[in-house]
PDB file of C-alpha atoms in Angstrom:
ATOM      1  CA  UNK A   1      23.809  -1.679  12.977  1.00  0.00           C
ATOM      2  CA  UNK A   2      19.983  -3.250  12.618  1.00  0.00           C
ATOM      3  CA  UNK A   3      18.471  -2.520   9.100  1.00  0.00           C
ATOM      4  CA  UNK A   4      14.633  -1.573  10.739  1.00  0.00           C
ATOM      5  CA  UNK A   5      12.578  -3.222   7.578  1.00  0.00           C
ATOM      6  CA  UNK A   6       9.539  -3.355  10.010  1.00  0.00           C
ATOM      7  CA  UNK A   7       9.265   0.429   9.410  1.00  0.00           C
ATOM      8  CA  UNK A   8       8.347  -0.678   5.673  1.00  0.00           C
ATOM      9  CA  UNK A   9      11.046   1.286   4.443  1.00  0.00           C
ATOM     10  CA  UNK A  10      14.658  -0.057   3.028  1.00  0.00           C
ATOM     11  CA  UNK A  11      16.690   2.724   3.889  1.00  0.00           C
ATOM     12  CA  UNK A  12      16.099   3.112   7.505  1.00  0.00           C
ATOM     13  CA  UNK A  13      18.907   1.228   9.565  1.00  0.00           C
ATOM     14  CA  UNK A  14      19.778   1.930  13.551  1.00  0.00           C
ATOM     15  CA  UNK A  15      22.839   2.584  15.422  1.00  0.00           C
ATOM     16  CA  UNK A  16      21.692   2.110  18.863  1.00  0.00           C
ATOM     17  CA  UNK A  17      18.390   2.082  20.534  1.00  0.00           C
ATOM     18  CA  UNK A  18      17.243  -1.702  19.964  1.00  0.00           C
ATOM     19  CA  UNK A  19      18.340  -4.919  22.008  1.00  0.00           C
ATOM     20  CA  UNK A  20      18.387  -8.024  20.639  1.00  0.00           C
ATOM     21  CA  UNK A  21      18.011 -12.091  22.037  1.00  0.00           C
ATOM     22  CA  UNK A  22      18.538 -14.974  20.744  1.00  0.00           C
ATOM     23  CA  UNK A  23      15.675 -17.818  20.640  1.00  0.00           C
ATOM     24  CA  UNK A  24      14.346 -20.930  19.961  1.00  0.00           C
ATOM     25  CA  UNK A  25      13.316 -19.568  16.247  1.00  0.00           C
ATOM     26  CA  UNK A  26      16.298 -17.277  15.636  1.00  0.00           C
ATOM     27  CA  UNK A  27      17.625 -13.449  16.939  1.00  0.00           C
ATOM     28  CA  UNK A  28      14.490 -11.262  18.285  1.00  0.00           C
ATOM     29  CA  UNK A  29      14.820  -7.478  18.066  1.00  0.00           C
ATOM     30  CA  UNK A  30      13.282  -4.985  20.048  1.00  0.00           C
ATOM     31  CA  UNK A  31      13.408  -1.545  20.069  1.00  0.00           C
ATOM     32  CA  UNK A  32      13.376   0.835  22.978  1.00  0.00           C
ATOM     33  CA  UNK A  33      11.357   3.491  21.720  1.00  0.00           C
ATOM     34  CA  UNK A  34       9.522   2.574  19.167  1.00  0.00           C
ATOM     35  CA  UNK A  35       6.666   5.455  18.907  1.00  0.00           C
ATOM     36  CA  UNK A  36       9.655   7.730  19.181  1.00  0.00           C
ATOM     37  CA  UNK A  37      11.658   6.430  16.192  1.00  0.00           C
ATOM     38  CA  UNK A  38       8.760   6.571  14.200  1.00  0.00           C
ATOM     39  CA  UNK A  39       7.992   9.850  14.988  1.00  0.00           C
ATOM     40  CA  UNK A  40      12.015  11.164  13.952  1.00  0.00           C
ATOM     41  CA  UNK A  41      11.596   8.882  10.862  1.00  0.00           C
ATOM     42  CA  UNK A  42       8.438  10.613   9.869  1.00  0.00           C
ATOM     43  CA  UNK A  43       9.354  14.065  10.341  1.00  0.00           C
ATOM     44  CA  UNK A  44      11.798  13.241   8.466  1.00  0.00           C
ATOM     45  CA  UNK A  45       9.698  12.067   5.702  1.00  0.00           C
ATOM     46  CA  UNK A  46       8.130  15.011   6.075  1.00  0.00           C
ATOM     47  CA  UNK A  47      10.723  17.538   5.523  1.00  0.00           C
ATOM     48  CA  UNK A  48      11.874  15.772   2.062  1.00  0.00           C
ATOM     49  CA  UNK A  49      11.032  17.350  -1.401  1.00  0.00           C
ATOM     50  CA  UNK A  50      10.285  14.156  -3.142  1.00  0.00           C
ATOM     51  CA  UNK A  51       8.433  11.133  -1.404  1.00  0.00           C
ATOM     52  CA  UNK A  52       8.916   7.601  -2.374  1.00  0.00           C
ATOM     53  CA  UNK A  53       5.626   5.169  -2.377  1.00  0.00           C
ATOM     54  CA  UNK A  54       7.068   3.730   0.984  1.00  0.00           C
ATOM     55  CA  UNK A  55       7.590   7.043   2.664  1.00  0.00           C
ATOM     56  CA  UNK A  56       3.960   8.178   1.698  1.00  0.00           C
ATOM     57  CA  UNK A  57       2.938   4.926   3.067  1.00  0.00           C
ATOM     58  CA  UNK A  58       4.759   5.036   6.131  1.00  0.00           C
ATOM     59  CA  UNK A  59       3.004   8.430   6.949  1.00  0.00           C
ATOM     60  CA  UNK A  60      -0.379   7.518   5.800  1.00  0.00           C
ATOM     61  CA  UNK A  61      -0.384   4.222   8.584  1.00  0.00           C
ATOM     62  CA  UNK A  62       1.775   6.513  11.031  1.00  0.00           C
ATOM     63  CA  UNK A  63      -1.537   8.728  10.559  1.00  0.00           C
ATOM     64  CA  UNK A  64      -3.658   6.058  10.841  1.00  0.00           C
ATOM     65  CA  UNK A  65      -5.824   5.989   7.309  1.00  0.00           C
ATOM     66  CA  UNK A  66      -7.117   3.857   5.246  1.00  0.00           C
ATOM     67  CA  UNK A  67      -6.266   4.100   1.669  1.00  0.00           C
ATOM     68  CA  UNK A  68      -9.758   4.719   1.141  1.00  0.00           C
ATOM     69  CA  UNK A  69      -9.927   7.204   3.909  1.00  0.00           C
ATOM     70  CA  UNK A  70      -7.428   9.307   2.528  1.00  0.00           C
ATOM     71  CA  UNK A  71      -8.377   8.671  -1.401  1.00  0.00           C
ATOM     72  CA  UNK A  72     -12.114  10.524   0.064  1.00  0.00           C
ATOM     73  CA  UNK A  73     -10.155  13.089   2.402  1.00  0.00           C
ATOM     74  CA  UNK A  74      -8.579  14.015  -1.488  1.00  0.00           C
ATOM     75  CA  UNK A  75     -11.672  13.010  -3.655  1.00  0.00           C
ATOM     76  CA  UNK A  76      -9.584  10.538  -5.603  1.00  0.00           C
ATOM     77  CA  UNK A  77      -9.682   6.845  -6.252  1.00  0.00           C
ATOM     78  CA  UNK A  78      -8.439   3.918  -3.474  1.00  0.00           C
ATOM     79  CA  UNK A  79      -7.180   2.734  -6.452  1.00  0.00           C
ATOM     80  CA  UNK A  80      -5.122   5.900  -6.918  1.00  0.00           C
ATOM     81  CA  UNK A  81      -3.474   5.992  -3.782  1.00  0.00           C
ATOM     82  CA  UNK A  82      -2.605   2.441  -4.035  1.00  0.00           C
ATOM     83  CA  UNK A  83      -0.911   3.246  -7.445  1.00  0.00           C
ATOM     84  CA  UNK A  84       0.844   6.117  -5.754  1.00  0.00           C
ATOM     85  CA  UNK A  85       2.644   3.441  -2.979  1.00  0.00           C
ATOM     86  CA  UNK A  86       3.468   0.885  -5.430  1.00  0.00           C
ATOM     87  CA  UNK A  87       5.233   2.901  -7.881  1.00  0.00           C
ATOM     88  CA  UNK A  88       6.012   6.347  -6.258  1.00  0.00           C
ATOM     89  CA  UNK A  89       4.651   8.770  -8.495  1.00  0.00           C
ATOM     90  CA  UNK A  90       2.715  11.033  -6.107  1.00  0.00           C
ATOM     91  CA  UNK A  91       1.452  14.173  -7.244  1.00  0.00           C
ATOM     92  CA  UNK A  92       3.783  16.970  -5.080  1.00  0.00           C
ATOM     93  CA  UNK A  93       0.205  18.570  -4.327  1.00  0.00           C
ATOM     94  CA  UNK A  94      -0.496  15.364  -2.614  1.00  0.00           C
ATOM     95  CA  UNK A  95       2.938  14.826  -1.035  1.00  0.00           C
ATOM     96  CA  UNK A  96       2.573  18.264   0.069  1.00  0.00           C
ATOM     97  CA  UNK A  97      -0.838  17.469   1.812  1.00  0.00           C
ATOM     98  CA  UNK A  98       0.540  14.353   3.357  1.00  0.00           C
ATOM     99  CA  UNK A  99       3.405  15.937   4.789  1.00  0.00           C
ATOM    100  CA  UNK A 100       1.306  19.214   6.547  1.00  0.00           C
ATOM    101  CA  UNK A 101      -1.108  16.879   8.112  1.00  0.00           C
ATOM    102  CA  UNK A 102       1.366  14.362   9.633  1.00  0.00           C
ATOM    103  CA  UNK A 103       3.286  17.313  10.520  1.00  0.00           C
ATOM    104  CA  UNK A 104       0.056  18.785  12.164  1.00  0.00           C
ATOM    105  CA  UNK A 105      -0.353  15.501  13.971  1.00  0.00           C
ATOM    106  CA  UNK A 106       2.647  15.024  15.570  1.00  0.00           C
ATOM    107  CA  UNK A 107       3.183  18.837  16.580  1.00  0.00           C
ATOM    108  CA  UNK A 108      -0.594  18.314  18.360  1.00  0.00           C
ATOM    109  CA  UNK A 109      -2.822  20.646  15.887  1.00  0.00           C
ATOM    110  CA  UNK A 110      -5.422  19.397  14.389  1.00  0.00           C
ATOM    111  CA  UNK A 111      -7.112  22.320  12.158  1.00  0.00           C
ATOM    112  CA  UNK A 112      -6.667  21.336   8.808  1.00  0.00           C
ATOM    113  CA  UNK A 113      -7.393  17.751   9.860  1.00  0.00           C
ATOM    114  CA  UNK A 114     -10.665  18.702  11.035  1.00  0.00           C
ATOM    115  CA  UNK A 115     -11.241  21.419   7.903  1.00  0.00           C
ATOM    116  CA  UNK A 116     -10.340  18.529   5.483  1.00  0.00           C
ATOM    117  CA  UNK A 117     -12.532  15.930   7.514  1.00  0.00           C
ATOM    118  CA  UNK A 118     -15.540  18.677   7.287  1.00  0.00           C
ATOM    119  CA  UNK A 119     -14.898  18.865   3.374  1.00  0.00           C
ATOM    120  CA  UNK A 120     -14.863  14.790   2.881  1.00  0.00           C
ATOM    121  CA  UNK A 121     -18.496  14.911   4.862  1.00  0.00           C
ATOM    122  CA  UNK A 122     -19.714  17.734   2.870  1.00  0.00           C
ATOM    123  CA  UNK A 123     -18.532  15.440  -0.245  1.00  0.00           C
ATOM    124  CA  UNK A 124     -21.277  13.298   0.784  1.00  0.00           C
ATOM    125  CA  UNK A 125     -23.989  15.835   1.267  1.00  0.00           C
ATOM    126  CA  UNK A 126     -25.506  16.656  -2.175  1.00  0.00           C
ATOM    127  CA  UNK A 127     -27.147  20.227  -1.936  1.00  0.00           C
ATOM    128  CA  UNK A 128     -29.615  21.054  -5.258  1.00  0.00           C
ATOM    129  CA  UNK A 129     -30.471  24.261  -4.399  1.00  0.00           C
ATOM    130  CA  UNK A 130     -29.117  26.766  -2.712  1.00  0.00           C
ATOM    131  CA  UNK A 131     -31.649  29.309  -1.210  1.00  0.00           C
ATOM    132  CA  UNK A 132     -30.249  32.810   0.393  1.00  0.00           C
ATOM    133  CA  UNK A 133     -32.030  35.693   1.811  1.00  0.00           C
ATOM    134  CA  UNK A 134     -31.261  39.075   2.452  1.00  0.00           C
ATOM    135  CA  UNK A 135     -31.656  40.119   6.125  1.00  0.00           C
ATOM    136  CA  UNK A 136     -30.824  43.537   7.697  1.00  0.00           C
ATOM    137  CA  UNK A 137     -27.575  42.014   8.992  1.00  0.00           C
ATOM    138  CA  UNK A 138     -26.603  40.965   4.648  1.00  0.00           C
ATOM    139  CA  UNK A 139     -26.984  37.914   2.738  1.00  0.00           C
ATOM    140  CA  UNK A 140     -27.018  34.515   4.606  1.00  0.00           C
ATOM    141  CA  UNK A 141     -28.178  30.872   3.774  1.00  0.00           C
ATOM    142  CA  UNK A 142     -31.769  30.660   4.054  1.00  0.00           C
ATOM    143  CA  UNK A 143     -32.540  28.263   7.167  1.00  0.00           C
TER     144      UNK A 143
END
């Protein structure tokens, strides 16, 4: 059995699937199908009811985000999200989150990624006023 640390995550250990050689510097490992194990390890993840810090980091990179990305895509801190990994205590609302997006990801739809990605941008817009009109059609924004 190979204990797969390189994951970031302690409790993930293989049967099968890797090969390893021996070399000038010690015992390489490498495993067949990397992109694949992650993908069973994170749907895994995913279908948990309690995240550690590591598993919420594991999908955040497996996703591809920054901690900064993801603290805007939620309207919290870096700082926050950082806490979070260290020490584990995610909000479920967040773990939650986390888990529909990767699972969104790696099932190919990308809806609420996009709706959430929209929302982030609109953080950055900062409307004053909002002007409607009433047209025969009903209310709409004023262009």
């Amino acid at each position: 059995m190979y204990h797969y640390t390189e994951s970031g995550l302690q409790n993930v250990w293989l049967s099968n699937g890797y090969k390893t050689k021996k070399t000038a510097s010690g015992v390489a490992v490498a495993i067949v199908d990397a992109d694949g194990l992650h993908k069973v390890i994170g749907r895994n993840i995913a279908a948990k009811a309690y995240m550690t810090g590591a598993d919420f980091r594991f999908l955040r990179k497996e996703l591809d985000l920054s901690q900064t990305r993801f603290a805007a895509w939620i309207g919290m801190s870096e700082e926050s999200v950082s806490l979070w990994e260290r020490r584990g205590r995610i909000p479920k609302a967040v773990c939650r989150f986390m888990q529909a997006i990767y699972l969104e990801k790696l099932d190919g739809n990308v809806r609420i990624t996009e709706m959430v990605e929209r929302m982030a941008n609109l953080d950055r817009e900062h409307q004053d006023k909002l002007i409607f009109e009433d047209t025969e059609t009903g209310w709409r924004e004023a262009a």
